[in-house]
Coordinates of C-alpha atoms and ligand atoms in Angstrom, one line a residue:
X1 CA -8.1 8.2 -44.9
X2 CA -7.3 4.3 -45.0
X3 CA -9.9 3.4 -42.8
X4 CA -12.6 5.2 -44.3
X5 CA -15.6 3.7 -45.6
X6 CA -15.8 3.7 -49.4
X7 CA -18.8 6.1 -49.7
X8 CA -16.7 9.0 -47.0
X9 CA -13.9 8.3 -49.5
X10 CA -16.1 9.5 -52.5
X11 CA -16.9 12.9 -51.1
X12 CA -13.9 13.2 -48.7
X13 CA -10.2 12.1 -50.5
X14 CA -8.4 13.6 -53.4
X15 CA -8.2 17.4 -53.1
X16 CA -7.6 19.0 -49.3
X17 CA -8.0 22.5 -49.5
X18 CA -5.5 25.1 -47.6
X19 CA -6.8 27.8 -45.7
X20 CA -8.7 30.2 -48.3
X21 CA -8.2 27.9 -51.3
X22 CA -10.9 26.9 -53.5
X23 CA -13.3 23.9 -51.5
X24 CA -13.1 22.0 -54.4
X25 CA -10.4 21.7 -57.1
X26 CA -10.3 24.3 -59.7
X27 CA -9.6 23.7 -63.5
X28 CA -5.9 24.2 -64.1
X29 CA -6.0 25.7 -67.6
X30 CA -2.5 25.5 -68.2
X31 CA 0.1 23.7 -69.9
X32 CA 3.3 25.2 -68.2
X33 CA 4.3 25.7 -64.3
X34 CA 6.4 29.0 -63.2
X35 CA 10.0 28.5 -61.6
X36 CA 12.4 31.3 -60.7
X37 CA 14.6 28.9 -59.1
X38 CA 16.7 26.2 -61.6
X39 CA 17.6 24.1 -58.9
X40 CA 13.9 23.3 -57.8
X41 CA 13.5 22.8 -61.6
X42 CA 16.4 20.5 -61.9
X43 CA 15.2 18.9 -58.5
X44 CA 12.0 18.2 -60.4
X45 CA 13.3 16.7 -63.2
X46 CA 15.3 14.3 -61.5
X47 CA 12.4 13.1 -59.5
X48 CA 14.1 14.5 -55.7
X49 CA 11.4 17.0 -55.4
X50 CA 7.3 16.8 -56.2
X51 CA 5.8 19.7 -58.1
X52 CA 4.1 20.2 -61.6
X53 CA 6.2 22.2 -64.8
X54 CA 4.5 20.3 -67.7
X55 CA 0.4 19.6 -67.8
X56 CA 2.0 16.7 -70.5
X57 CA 3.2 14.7 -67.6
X58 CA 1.1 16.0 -64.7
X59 CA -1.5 18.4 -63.7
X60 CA -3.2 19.6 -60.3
X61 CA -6.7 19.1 -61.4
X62 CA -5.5 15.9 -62.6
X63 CA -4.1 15.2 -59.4
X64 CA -6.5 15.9 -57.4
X65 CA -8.8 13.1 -58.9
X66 CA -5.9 10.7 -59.0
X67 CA -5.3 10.8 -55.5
X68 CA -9.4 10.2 -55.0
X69 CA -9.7 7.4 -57.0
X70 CA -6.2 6.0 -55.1
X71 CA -8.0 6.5 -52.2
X72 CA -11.2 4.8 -53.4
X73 CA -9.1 1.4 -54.6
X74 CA -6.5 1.3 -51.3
X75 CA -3.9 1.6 -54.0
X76 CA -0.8 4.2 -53.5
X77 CA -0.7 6.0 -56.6
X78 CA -3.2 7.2 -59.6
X79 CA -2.5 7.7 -63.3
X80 CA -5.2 10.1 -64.9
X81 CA -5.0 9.3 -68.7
X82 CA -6.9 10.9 -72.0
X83 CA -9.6 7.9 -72.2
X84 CA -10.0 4.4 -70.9
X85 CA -8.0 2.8 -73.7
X86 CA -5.0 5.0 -73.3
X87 CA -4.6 3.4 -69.2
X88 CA -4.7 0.0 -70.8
X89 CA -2.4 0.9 -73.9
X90 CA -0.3 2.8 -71.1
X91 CA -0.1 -0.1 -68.9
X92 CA 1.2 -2.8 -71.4
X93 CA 3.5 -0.3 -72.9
X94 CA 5.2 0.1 -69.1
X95 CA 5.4 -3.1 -68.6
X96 CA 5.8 -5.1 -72.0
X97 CA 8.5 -5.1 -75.1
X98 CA 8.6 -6.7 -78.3
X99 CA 8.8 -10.1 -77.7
X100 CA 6.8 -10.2 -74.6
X101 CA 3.4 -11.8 -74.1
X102 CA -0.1 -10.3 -71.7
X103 CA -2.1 -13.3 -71.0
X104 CA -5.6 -12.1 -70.7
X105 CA -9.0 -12.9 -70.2
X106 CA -11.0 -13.1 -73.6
X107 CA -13.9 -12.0 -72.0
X108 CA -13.2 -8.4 -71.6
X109 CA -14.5 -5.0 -73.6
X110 CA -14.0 -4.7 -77.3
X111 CA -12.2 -2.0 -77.7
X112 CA -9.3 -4.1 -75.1
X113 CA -9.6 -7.4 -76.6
X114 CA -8.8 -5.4 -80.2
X115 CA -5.8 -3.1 -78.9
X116 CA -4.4 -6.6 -77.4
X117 CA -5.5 -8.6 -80.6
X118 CA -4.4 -6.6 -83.1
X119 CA -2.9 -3.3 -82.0
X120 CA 0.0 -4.6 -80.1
X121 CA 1.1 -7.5 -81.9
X122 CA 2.1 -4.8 -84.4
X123 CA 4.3 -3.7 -82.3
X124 CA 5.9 -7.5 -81.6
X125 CA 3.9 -7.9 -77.9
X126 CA 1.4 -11.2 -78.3
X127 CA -2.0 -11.2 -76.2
X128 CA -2.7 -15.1 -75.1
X129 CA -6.0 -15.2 -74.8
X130 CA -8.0 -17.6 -71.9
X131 CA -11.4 -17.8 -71.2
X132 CA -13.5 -16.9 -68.2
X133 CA -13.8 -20.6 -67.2
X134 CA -10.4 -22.2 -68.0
X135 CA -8.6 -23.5 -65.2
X136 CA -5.4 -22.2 -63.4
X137 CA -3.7 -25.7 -65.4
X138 CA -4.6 -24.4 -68.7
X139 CA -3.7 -20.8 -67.8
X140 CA -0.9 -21.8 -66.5
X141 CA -0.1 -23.3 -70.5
X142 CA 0.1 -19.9 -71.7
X143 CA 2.9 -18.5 -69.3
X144 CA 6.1 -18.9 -70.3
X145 CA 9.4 -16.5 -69.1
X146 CA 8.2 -13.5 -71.4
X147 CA 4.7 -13.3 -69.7
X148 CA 4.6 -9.9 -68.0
X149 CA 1.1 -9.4 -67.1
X150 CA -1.7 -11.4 -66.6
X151 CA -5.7 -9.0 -67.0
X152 CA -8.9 -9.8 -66.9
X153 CA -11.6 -7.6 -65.7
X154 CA -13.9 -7.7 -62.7
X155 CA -17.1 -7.7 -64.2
X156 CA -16.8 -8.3 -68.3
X157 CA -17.9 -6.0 -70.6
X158 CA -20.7 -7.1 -71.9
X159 CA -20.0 -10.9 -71.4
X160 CA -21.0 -9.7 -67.4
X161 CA -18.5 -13.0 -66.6
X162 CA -17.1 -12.4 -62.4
X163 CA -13.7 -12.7 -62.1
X164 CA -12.0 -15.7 -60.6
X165 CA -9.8 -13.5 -58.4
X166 CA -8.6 -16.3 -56.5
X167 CA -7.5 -18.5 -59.2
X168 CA -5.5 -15.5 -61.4
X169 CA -4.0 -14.2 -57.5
X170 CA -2.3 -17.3 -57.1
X171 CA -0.6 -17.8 -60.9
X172 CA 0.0 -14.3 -60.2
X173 CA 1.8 -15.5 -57.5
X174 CA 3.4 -18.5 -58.4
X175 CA 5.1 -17.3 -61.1
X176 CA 5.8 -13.7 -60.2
X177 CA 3.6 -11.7 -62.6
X178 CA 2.3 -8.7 -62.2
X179 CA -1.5 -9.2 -62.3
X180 CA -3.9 -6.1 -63.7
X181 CA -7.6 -5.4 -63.5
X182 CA -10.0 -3.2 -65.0
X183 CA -12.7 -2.8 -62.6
X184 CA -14.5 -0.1 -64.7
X185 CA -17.6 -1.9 -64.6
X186 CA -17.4 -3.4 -60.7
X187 CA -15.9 0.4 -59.8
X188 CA -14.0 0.6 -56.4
X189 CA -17.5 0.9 -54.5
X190 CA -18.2 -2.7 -55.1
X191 CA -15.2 -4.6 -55.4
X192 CA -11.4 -3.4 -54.4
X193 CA -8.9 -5.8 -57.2
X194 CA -5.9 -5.0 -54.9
X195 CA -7.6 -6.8 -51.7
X196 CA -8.5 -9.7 -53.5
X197 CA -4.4 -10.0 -55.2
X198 CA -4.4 -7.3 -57.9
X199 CA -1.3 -5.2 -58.2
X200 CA -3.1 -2.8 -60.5
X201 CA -6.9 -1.5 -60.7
X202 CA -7.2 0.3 -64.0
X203 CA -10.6 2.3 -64.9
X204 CA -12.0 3.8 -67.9
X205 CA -13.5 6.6 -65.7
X206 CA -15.6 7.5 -68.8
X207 CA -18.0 5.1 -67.0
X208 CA -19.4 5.0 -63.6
X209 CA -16.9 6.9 -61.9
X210 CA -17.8 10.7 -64.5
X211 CA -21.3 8.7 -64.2
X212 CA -22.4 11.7 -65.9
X213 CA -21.5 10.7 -69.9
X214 CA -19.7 13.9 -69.5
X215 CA -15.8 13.7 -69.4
X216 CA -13.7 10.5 -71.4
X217 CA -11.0 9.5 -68.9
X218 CA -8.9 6.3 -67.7
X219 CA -7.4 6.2 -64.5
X220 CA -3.9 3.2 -63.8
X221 CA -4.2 2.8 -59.6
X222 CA -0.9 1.1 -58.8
X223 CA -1.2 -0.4 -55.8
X224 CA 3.0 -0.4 -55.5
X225 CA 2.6 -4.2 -53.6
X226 CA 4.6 -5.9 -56.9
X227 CA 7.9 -7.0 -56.3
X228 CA 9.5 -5.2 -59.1
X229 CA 12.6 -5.7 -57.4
X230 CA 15.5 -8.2 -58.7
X231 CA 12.8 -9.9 -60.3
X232 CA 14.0 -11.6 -62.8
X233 CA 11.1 -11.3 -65.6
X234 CA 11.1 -7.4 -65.5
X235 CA 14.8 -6.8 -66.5
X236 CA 13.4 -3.0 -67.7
X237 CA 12.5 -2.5 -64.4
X238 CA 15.8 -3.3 -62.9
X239 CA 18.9 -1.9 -65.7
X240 CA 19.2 1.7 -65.7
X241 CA 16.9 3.8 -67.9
X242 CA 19.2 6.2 -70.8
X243 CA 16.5 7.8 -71.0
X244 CA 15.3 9.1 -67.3
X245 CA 19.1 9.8 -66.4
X246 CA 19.8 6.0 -65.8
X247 CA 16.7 5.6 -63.1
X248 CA 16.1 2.0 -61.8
X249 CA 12.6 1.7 -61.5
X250 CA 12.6 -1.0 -59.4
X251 CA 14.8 0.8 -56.8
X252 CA 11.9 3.8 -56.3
X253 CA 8.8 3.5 -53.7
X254 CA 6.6 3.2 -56.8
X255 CA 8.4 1.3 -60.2
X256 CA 5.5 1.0 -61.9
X257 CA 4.0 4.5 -61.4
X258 CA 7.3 6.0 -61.8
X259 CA 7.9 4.2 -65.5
X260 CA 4.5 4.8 -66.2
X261 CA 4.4 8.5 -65.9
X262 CA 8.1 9.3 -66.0
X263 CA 8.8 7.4 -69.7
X264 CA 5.6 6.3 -71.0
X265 CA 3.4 9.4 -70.2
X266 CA 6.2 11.9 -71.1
X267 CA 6.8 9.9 -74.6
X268 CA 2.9 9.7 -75.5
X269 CA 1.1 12.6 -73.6
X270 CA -2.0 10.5 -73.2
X271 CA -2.7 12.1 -69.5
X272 CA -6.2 12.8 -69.2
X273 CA -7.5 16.8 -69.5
X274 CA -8.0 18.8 -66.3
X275 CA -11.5 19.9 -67.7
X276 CA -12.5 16.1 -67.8
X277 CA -10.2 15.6 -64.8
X278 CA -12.6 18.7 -63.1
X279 CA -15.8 17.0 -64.2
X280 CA -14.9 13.6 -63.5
X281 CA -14.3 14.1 -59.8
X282 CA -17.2 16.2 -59.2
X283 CA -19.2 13.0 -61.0
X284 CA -17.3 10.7 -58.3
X285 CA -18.7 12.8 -55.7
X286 CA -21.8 10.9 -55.8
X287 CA -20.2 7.4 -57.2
X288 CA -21.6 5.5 -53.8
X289 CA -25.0 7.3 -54.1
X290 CA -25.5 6.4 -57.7
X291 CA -24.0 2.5 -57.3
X292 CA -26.6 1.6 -55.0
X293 CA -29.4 2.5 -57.1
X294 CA -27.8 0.9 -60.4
X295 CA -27.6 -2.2 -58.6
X296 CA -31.4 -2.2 -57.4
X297 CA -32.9 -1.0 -60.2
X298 CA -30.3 -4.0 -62.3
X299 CA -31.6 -6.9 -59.8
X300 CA -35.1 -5.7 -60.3
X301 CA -34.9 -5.2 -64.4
X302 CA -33.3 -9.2 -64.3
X303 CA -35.9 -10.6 -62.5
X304 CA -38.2 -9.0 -64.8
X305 CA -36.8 -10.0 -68.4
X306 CA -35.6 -13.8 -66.5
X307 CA -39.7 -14.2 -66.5
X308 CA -40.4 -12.8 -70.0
X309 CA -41.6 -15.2 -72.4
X310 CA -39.8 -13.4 -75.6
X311 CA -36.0 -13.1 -73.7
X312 CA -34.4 -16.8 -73.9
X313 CA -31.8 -15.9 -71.4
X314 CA -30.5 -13.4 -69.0
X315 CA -27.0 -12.4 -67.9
X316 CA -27.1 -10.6 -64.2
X317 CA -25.1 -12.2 -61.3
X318 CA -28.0 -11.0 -59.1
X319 CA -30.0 -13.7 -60.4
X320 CA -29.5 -17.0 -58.3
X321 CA -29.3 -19.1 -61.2
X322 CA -26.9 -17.3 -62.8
X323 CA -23.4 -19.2 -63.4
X324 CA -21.5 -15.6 -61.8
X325 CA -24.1 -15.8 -58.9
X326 CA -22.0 -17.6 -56.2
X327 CA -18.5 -16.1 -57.3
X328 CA -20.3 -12.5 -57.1
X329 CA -21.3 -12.8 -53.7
X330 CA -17.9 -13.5 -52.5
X331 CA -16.3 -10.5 -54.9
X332 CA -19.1 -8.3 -55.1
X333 CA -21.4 -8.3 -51.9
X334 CA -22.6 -4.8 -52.2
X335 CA -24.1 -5.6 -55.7
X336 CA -23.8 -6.5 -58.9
X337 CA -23.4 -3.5 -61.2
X338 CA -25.9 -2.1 -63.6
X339 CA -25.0 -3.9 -66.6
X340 CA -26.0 -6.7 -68.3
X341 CA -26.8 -8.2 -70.9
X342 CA -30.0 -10.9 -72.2
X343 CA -30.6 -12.7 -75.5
X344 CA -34.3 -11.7 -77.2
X345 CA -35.6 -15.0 -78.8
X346 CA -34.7 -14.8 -82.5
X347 CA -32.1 -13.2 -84.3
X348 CA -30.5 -9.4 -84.8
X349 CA -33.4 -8.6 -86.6
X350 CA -35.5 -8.7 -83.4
X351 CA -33.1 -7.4 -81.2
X352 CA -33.1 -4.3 -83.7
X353 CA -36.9 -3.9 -83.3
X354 CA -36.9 -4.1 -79.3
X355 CA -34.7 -1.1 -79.7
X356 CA -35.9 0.6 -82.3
X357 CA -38.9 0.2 -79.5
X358 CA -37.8 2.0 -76.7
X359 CA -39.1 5.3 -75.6
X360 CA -37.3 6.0 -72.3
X361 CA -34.4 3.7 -72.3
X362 CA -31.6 5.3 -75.5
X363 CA -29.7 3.2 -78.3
X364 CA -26.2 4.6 -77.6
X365 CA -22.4 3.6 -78.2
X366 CA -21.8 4.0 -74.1
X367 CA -22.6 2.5 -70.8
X368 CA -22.5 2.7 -67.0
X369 CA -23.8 6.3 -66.9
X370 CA -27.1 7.5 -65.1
X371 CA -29.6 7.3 -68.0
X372 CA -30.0 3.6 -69.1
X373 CA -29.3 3.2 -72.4
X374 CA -28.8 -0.5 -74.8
X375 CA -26.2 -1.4 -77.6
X376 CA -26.3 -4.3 -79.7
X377 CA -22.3 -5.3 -79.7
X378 CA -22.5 -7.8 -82.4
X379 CA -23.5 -4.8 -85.0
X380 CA -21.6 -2.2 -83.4
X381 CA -19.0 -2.4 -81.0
X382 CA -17.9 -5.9 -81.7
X383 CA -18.5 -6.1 -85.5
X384 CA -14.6 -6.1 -86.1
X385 CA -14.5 -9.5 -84.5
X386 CA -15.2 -12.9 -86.3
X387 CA -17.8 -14.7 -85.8
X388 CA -15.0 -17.1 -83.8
X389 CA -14.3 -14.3 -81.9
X390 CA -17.5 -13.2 -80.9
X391 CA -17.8 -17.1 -80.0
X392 CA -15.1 -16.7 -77.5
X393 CA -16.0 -13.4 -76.1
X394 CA -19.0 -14.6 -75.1
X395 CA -21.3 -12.5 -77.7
X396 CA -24.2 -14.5 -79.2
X397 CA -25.7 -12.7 -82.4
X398 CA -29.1 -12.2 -80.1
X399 CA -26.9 -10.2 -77.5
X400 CA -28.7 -7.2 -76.2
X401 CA -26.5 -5.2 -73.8
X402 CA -28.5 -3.2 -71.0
X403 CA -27.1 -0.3 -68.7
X404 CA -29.5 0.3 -66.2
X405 CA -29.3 4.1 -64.7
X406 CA -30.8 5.9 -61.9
X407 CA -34.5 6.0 -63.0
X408 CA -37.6 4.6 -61.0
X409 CA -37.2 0.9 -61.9
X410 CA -41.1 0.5 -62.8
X411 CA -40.5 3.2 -65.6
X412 CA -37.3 1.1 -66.7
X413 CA -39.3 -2.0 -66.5
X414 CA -42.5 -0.5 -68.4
X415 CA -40.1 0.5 -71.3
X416 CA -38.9 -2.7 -71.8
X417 CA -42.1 -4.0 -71.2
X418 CA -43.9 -2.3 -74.0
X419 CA -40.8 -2.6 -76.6
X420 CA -40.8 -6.4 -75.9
X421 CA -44.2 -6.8 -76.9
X422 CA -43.5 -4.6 -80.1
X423 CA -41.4 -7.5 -81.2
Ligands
LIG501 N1 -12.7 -0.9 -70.2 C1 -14.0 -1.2 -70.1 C2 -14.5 -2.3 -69.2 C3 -14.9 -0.5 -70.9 O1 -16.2 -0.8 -70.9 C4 -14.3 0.5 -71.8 C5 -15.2 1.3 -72.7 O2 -16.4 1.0 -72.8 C6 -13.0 0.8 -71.8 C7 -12.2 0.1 -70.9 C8 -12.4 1.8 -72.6 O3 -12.6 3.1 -72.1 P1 -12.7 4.5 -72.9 O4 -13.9 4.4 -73.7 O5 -12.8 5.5 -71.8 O6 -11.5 4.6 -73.7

């Protein structure tokens, strides 16, 4: 399947039927696997021999879509998890301690940028934050031997910042960290993170990849190309485990997909349902289809509101003078994605009655889904943050976010058109 095109991928990998099975994967309503033989059990549980005995820690249907979205990002292995937020929370947890540090973008979704804020320094790990346009120098400030990832994503929610690959690839690198990208918004179809120097592509599948607003998921793609191995930083990856029978991680084919599901997953149960696992791959199906019509009908809707006289600015890398233009076309030459975001001239009070406008395009708490909805983050999904925070995630008060769908693009346009004027 390697040498597939991306779009074959979407219909083709995951699930392969035997003869006489189901053609696509059934829901596997159960929590519990049937053994007559302890041996294969024991086989199981000591990680010598692949099979399922606890929907907890894995599950066919669940499978079936981790293997596709593998597929979909080159990577080697896929971690289906309850929701978005639990891949990322799973993903620090695997590789992070008290006393360790994730340097991350600050220019990534809300709910992320809170969890690594907030959440985690509870629990004694510290988020570093840098910003989109800092240099490798100054990122480089914030690394120090406790470092053990570096994140960002590939297109920012709802900042719609590009990712300097390139630039995080090489500290990567340099100083041996494992480097992690949510491409959620960017979505395997446009932009592979482990071809451009990412070890792992994480996804809140919620999104683009369901498509459908249907199924909350996350998905952790390991691309098993870090070398775990006698490196000094990851000392959990390379003492023996008490509690997995005195594993070293960094001796299996996969260490972080093996931590991740083996100790994290079995200790939090966060794995994603198989009836959400079921939708969500039937929604990927179609994830090539439906990408190419999100990022037409997105280039058309910038051009439109970049002429308007009532929008001060506009946020789409498709637009030439946009600062993500030139970096997009080297990550993202397929397109840019259906998000973005544009400030209305004035204040929240006129971005509430441009919404408050719309007919055809829906006020909702969601995004990258076929129906084009808008949010405005600063009262809603952001209004935790500080105004100092908003500052540095890139979120002006006059901030409206736009996720184009699947519609006709004159219908879009004539929506925003008449709720512009309504201003
Ligand atoms: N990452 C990005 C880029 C997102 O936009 C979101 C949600 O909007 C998440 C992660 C969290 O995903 P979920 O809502 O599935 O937990």
């Amino acid at each position: 399947m390697k040498d597939l095109h991306v779009d074959t991928l979407c219909v083709q990998a995951g699930y392969k039927p035997q003869t006489g099975e189901s053609r696509i994967p059934q829901i596997c309503q159960s929590t519990t696997f049937f053994y007559g033989d302890t041996q294969k059990m024991a086989d199981l549980f000591d990680l010598k021999a692949e099979g399922f005995f606890y929907s907890r820690l894995a599950n066919p249907t669940v499978e079936a879509l981790e293997k596709k979205v593998a597929a979909l990002e080159g990577g080697a292995y896929g971690i289906g998890c309850a929701s978005g937020m639990s891949a990322i929370l799973l993903t620090a947890m695997t590789l992070c301690e008290a006393g360790d540090n994730i340097v991350a973008a600050s220019e990534i979704y809300g709910g992320s940028y809170n969890l690594f804020a907030v959440t985690l320094p509870k629990f004694g790990i510290e988020c570093r934050f840098f910003s989109a346009e800092s240099s490798a120098e100054e990122i480089e400030r914030l690394i120090d031997g406790k470092t053990k990832m570096l994140y960002a994503e590939t297109v920012a929610n709802p900042a719609i910042t590009v990712l300097d690959f390139d630039k995080l690839s090489a500290l990567s690198k340099k100083h041996g960290i494992l480097f992690a990208v949510d491409n959620t918004l960017a979505t395997p179809v446009l932009c592979r993170p482990l071809e451009w120097g990412a070890h792992l592509a994480i996804h809140s599948t919620t999104k683009y990849m369901d498509g459908h607003a249907a199924a909350l998921g996350g998905m952790i793609v390991d691309g098993a190309n870090f070398p775990f191995l006698n490196n000094p930083r990851y000392p959990a990856f390379n003492t023996p485990d008490e509690s997995y029978h005195g594993l070293i991680y960094a001796q299996t084919a996969l260490p972080f997909g093996t931590k991740c599901r083996a100790q994290m997953m079995r200790d939090t149960g966060a794995i994603m349902s198989p009836q959400n696992a079921f939708l969500t791959y039937l929604g990927s199906d179609t994830l090539a289809l439906r990408m190419e019509r999100h990022c037409k009908n997105a280039a058309a809707v910038a051009k439109f509101l970049s002429e308007h006289k009532k929008v001060e600015w506009v946020r789409h890398p498709s637009l030439p003078d946009d600062p993500n233009h030139a970096r997009a076309k080297k990550y993202l030459p397929a397109g840019t994605g259906g998000m973005m975001s544009f400030g209305i001239k004035g204040n929240a009070k006129q971005c509430a009655k441009f919404m408050e406008a719309l007919t055809l395009v829906t006020q909702e708490t969601h995004v990258a889904d076929v129906r084009s909805c808008v949010l405005h983050p600063a009262s809603t999904t952001h209004r935790q943050l500080s105004e100092a925070d908003l500052k540095a995630a890139g979120i002006p008060e006059n901030l409206v976010r736009l996720s184009v769908g699947i519609e006709r693009a004159e219908d879009i346009i004539a929506d925003l058109s008449q709720a512009l004027d309504a201003i």
